[in-house]
Short mmCIF file of C-alpha atoms in Angstrom, two decimals:
data_model
loop_
_atom_site.label_atom_id
_atom_site.label_comp_id
_atom_site.label_asym_id
_atom_site.label_seq_id
_atom_site.Cartn_x
_atom_site.Cartn_y
_atom_site.Cartn_z
CA MET A 1 114.96 95.37 65.39
CA SER A 2 114.18 93.91 69.14
CA LEU A 3 111.05 93.88 69.99
CA ASP A 4 112.32 93.56 73.97
CA HIS A 5 110.36 96.03 75.83
CA PRO A 6 112.82 99.12 77.14
CA ALA A 7 113.92 99.23 80.58
CA ALA A 8 111.59 100.30 83.06
CA LEU A 9 111.51 103.73 83.55
CA SER A 10 112.86 105.03 87.50
CA PRO A 11 110.07 106.08 89.81
CA PRO A 12 108.47 109.63 89.39
CA ILE A 13 110.36 112.17 91.86
CA SER A 14 106.49 112.72 92.93
CA ASP A 15 106.86 108.87 94.78
CA ASN A 16 109.99 110.35 96.89
CA TRP A 17 108.01 113.28 98.13
CA GLU A 18 105.09 110.79 99.01
CA THR A 19 107.92 109.00 100.86
CA LEU A 20 108.40 111.80 102.19
CA ALA A 21 105.35 112.80 103.58
CA ASP A 22 104.77 109.22 105.00
CA GLY A 23 107.62 109.88 107.42
CA LEU A 24 107.02 113.12 107.98
CA LEU A 25 103.84 111.25 109.09
CA ILE A 26 105.53 108.84 111.19
CA GLN A 27 107.80 111.16 113.30
CA ARG A 28 104.75 113.68 113.87
CA LEU A 29 102.74 110.49 115.28
CA ALA A 30 105.70 109.09 117.44
CA LEU A 31 106.49 112.60 118.62
CA HIS A 32 102.91 113.76 120.02
CA ARG A 33 101.94 110.07 120.89
CA ALA A 34 101.70 111.35 124.48
CA ASP A 35 99.86 115.03 123.91
CA MET A 36 97.60 113.05 122.04
CA GLN A 37 96.60 110.36 124.93
CA ALA A 38 96.33 113.67 127.21
CA ALA A 39 93.96 114.76 125.12
CA LEU A 40 91.98 112.25 125.68
CA PRO A 41 90.05 112.98 129.01
CA LEU A 42 89.65 116.39 127.88
CA ALA A 43 85.96 117.93 126.88
CA PRO A 44 85.65 119.00 123.17
CA GLY A 45 85.44 123.01 124.34
CA GLU A 46 88.94 122.52 126.11
CA CYS A 47 90.40 121.59 122.40
CA LEU A 48 88.89 124.22 120.66
CA LEU A 49 87.02 121.38 118.93
CA PRO A 50 83.39 121.21 117.89
CA ASP A 51 81.04 119.87 120.65
CA GLU A 52 79.94 116.64 118.03
CA ALA A 53 83.81 115.51 118.25
CA SER A 54 85.40 115.04 121.26
CA PRO A 55 89.17 113.89 121.10
CA ALA A 56 88.28 110.25 122.73
CA SER A 57 86.07 110.05 119.25
CA LEU A 58 88.14 111.62 116.80
CA LEU A 59 90.54 108.64 118.26
CA ALA A 60 88.79 106.10 117.92
CA ARG A 61 90.09 103.12 116.61
CA PRO A 62 89.44 102.28 112.90
CA VAL A 63 87.89 99.20 111.48
CA PRO A 64 90.48 97.12 110.52
CA ALA A 65 91.13 95.38 106.89
CA PRO A 66 90.54 91.97 105.84
CA ASP A 67 93.72 90.15 105.06
CA ALA A 68 92.95 90.12 101.21
CA GLY A 69 92.16 93.58 101.18
CA LEU A 70 95.09 94.48 103.33
CA ALA A 71 97.69 93.11 100.53
CA LEU A 72 96.74 95.74 98.46
CA VAL A 73 96.99 98.41 101.14
CA GLU A 74 100.54 97.27 101.62
CA ALA A 75 101.19 97.61 97.55
CA ALA A 76 100.60 100.96 97.87
CA GLY A 77 102.27 101.65 100.26
CA LEU A 78 99.92 102.61 103.06
CA ALA A 79 100.79 99.70 105.43
CA TYR A 80 101.51 102.24 108.33
CA TRP A 81 98.75 104.13 107.33
CA THR A 82 96.33 101.30 108.80
CA ALA A 83 98.37 99.90 111.18
CA LEU A 84 99.22 102.83 113.34
CA PRO A 85 95.84 103.50 114.14
CA GLN A 86 94.97 99.80 114.63
CA GLN A 87 97.61 100.76 117.67
CA ASP A 88 97.36 103.59 118.96
CA GLY A 89 93.40 104.21 118.01
CA GLY A 90 90.72 103.91 121.52
CA ASP A 91 87.02 102.53 121.55
CA GLY A 92 84.18 103.97 120.41
CA ILE A 93 83.71 105.10 116.56
CA SER A 94 84.95 108.70 114.89
CA ALA A 95 82.73 111.27 113.97
CA LEU A 96 84.64 111.62 110.90
CA ALA A 97 83.54 107.90 109.64
CA PRO A 98 80.61 108.46 108.10
CA ALA A 99 81.95 111.14 105.87
CA VAL A 100 85.19 108.70 104.74
CA ARG A 101 82.28 105.88 104.58
CA GLU A 102 80.53 107.33 101.92
CA LEU A 103 83.28 108.27 99.85
CA ALA A 104 84.71 105.11 99.84
CA SER A 105 81.34 103.11 99.15
CA GLN A 106 81.04 106.18 96.26
CA LEU A 107 84.23 105.09 94.55
CA THR A 108 84.10 101.50 94.86
CA ALA A 109 80.70 100.78 94.11
CA GLY A 110 80.50 97.79 91.11
CA CYS A 111 83.88 96.56 92.65
CA ALA A 112 85.47 93.60 93.93
CA ASP A 113 85.61 92.84 97.71
CA GLN A 114 89.46 92.88 97.36
CA ILE A 115 89.33 96.49 95.81
CA THR A 116 86.73 97.24 98.36
CA ASP A 117 87.93 96.31 101.63
CA ALA A 118 91.31 98.20 100.49
CA VAL A 119 89.62 101.54 99.97
CA SER A 120 87.30 101.41 102.60
CA ALA A 121 90.12 100.45 105.09
CA VAL A 122 92.76 103.59 103.89
CA CYS A 123 89.68 105.99 103.71
CA GLY A 124 88.72 104.70 107.76
CA ALA A 125 92.01 105.45 108.55
CA ALA A 126 92.00 108.68 107.22
CA ALA A 127 89.27 109.45 109.44
CA TRP A 128 91.62 108.70 112.12
CA TRP A 129 95.07 110.45 111.19
CA THR A 130 92.31 113.57 110.74
CA GLY A 131 91.11 113.32 114.44
CA ALA A 132 94.42 112.42 115.91
CA PHE A 133 95.84 115.79 114.70
CA ALA A 134 92.47 117.35 115.04
CA ALA A 135 92.76 116.25 118.89
CA ILE A 136 96.38 118.25 119.36
CA ARG A 137 94.98 120.92 116.86
CA TYR A 138 94.93 123.53 119.83
CA ASP A 139 98.30 122.62 120.90
CA GLY A 140 100.05 123.44 117.66
CA GLY A 141 100.23 126.63 115.47
CA HIS A 142 99.87 129.00 112.24
CA PRO A 143 100.58 126.99 109.24
CA ARG A 144 102.27 129.92 108.04
CA THR A 145 102.81 132.32 111.28
CA LEU A 146 103.15 129.62 113.55
CA ALA A 147 101.67 132.05 116.08
CA ASP A 148 99.23 129.89 118.79
CA VAL A 149 96.09 128.50 117.63
CA THR A 150 93.07 130.09 119.52
CA ARG A 151 90.16 129.65 117.22
CA PRO A 152 87.96 126.62 117.17
CA VAL A 153 87.35 124.49 114.11
CA SER A 154 84.12 123.17 113.08
CA LEU A 155 82.82 120.14 112.58
CA ALA A 156 82.14 120.25 108.59
CA ALA A 157 85.71 121.27 108.23
CA LEU A 158 87.15 118.23 109.95
CA GLU A 159 84.87 116.48 107.87
CA ARG A 160 86.16 117.85 104.35
CA THR A 161 89.57 117.04 105.53
CA ALA A 162 89.06 113.81 106.22
CA HIS A 163 87.25 113.41 102.88
CA LEU A 164 90.36 115.12 101.14
CA VAL A 165 92.56 112.92 103.14
CA ALA A 166 90.73 109.55 102.68
CA LEU A 167 90.36 110.27 98.90
CA GLY A 168 94.31 111.29 98.46
CA ALA A 169 94.90 107.14 100.54
CA ALA A 170 92.20 105.80 97.88
CA THR A 171 93.48 107.10 94.88
CA ARG A 172 96.68 104.96 96.07
CA VAL A 173 95.45 101.96 96.48
CA LEU A 174 93.51 102.48 92.66
CA ARG A 175 97.07 103.67 91.27
CA ARG A 176 98.70 100.80 92.69
CA VAL A 177 96.42 98.25 91.43
CA LEU A 178 96.16 99.50 87.93
CA GLN A 179 99.84 100.19 87.91
CA GLN A 180 100.50 96.33 88.69
CA THR A 181 97.03 94.49 86.78
CA GLY A 182 96.65 96.67 83.81
CA ASP A 183 93.15 98.16 83.17
CA ALA A 184 91.36 95.63 81.84
CA ASP A 185 89.32 95.56 85.09
CA GLU A 186 86.14 98.02 84.13
CA SER A 187 85.46 98.45 87.80
CA VAL A 188 88.39 99.62 88.61
CA ARG A 189 89.08 101.74 85.66
CA THR A 190 85.41 103.42 86.68
CA ALA A 191 86.69 103.71 90.19
CA PHE A 192 89.67 105.33 88.93
CA CYS A 193 87.94 107.62 87.11
CA ARG A 194 86.07 108.53 89.87
CA THR A 195 88.59 109.90 91.83
CA ILE A 196 90.00 112.34 89.11
CA ALA A 197 86.87 113.87 89.28
CA GLU A 198 86.50 113.59 92.76
CA THR A 199 89.96 115.74 92.57
CA VAL A 200 88.82 117.92 89.41
CA VAL A 201 85.98 119.37 92.64
CA ALA A 202 88.79 119.16 95.57
CA GLU A 203 90.93 122.28 93.64
CA SER A 204 88.67 124.84 94.54
CA VAL A 205 88.42 123.60 98.46
CA VAL A 206 91.82 122.41 99.56
CA GLU A 207 93.61 126.51 99.86
CA PRO A 208 90.51 128.00 101.82
CA LEU A 209 90.28 124.42 104.51
CA VAL A 210 93.82 124.76 105.00
CA GLU A 211 93.11 128.57 106.06
CA GLU A 212 90.21 127.13 107.94
CA MET A 213 91.81 124.62 110.11
CA GLY A 214 94.67 126.77 110.70
CA GLU A 215 97.17 124.54 112.24
CA LEU A 216 100.38 122.99 110.74
CA ARG A 217 100.10 119.50 111.40
CA LEU A 218 96.72 119.14 110.12
CA ALA A 219 97.72 121.37 107.31
CA ASP A 220 100.43 119.29 106.03
CA LEU A 221 98.81 116.04 106.55
CA LEU A 222 95.42 117.91 104.32
CA VAL A 223 98.02 119.01 101.47
CA ASN A 224 100.22 116.01 101.31
CA THR A 225 97.48 113.87 101.16
CA ALA A 226 94.60 115.49 99.17
CA PRO A 227 95.58 114.90 95.20
CA TRP A 228 95.49 118.50 94.03
CA ARG A 229 98.08 120.16 91.74
CA GLY A 230 99.53 121.77 95.02
CA ARG A 231 100.37 118.20 96.13
CA HIS A 232 103.75 118.26 97.54
CA THR A 233 104.46 122.39 97.25
CA ALA A 234 107.08 121.96 99.98
CA TYR A 235 108.93 119.86 98.65
CA ARG A 236 109.00 121.28 95.35
CA SER A 237 109.94 124.46 96.53
CA GLY A 238 112.80 123.27 98.21
CA LEU A 239 111.51 124.12 102.10
CA GLY A 240 111.85 121.20 104.60
CA SER A 241 108.52 120.38 105.98
CA GLY A 242 108.90 118.91 109.92
CA GLN A 243 111.08 121.51 111.16
CA VAL A 244 109.00 122.51 113.62
CA GLU A 245 109.88 119.49 115.70
#
């Protein structure tokens, strides 16, 4: 009997849905870059944002990833995720940065610098992506009815969204590390287990948070990035996300 390993299985369909979701984000950024720039000088109240989160703050450029960490980011298919905020972000510190910084520190406690740098980079970028779409939320539509957004959003809701988006990006990085190097490194195993524990907690939060955000682009960012059982629902059901654009 042959002891050769069987041929590698083709990637699961969820990987293709992940690629579609990535493409939708890149498309939306390209379509709304001018809108984001136009929002920069506006006051928070003009954009239905909390006083602590001006559009300029939400679009602040995150800390870039060191080269070693960037290699892991690229391996996870998230090079665009960290590169575009560096290209389109502005000066300052995001109002959402503390929430994602705390998550990255919690997940990677005890990990090697390369792992810590990669997870910190994608979490920082998650704050930017959340903030970028939040800055133009006032010009969007409800995810179900497409009615104009008229209700302000709280800082707590934006922080929770950034936290869950960052959790999804961090999970992708750690999952790819385990796929490529195996599970011999206990610190990486532990970090990945922490993401699973966070995912369990997130299950009951995502749907009410989508309703609280009340805007299509933010809703798609959250449900397609956060690691929960409803992820990629639009693709599973055969519906087409992004048709509004």
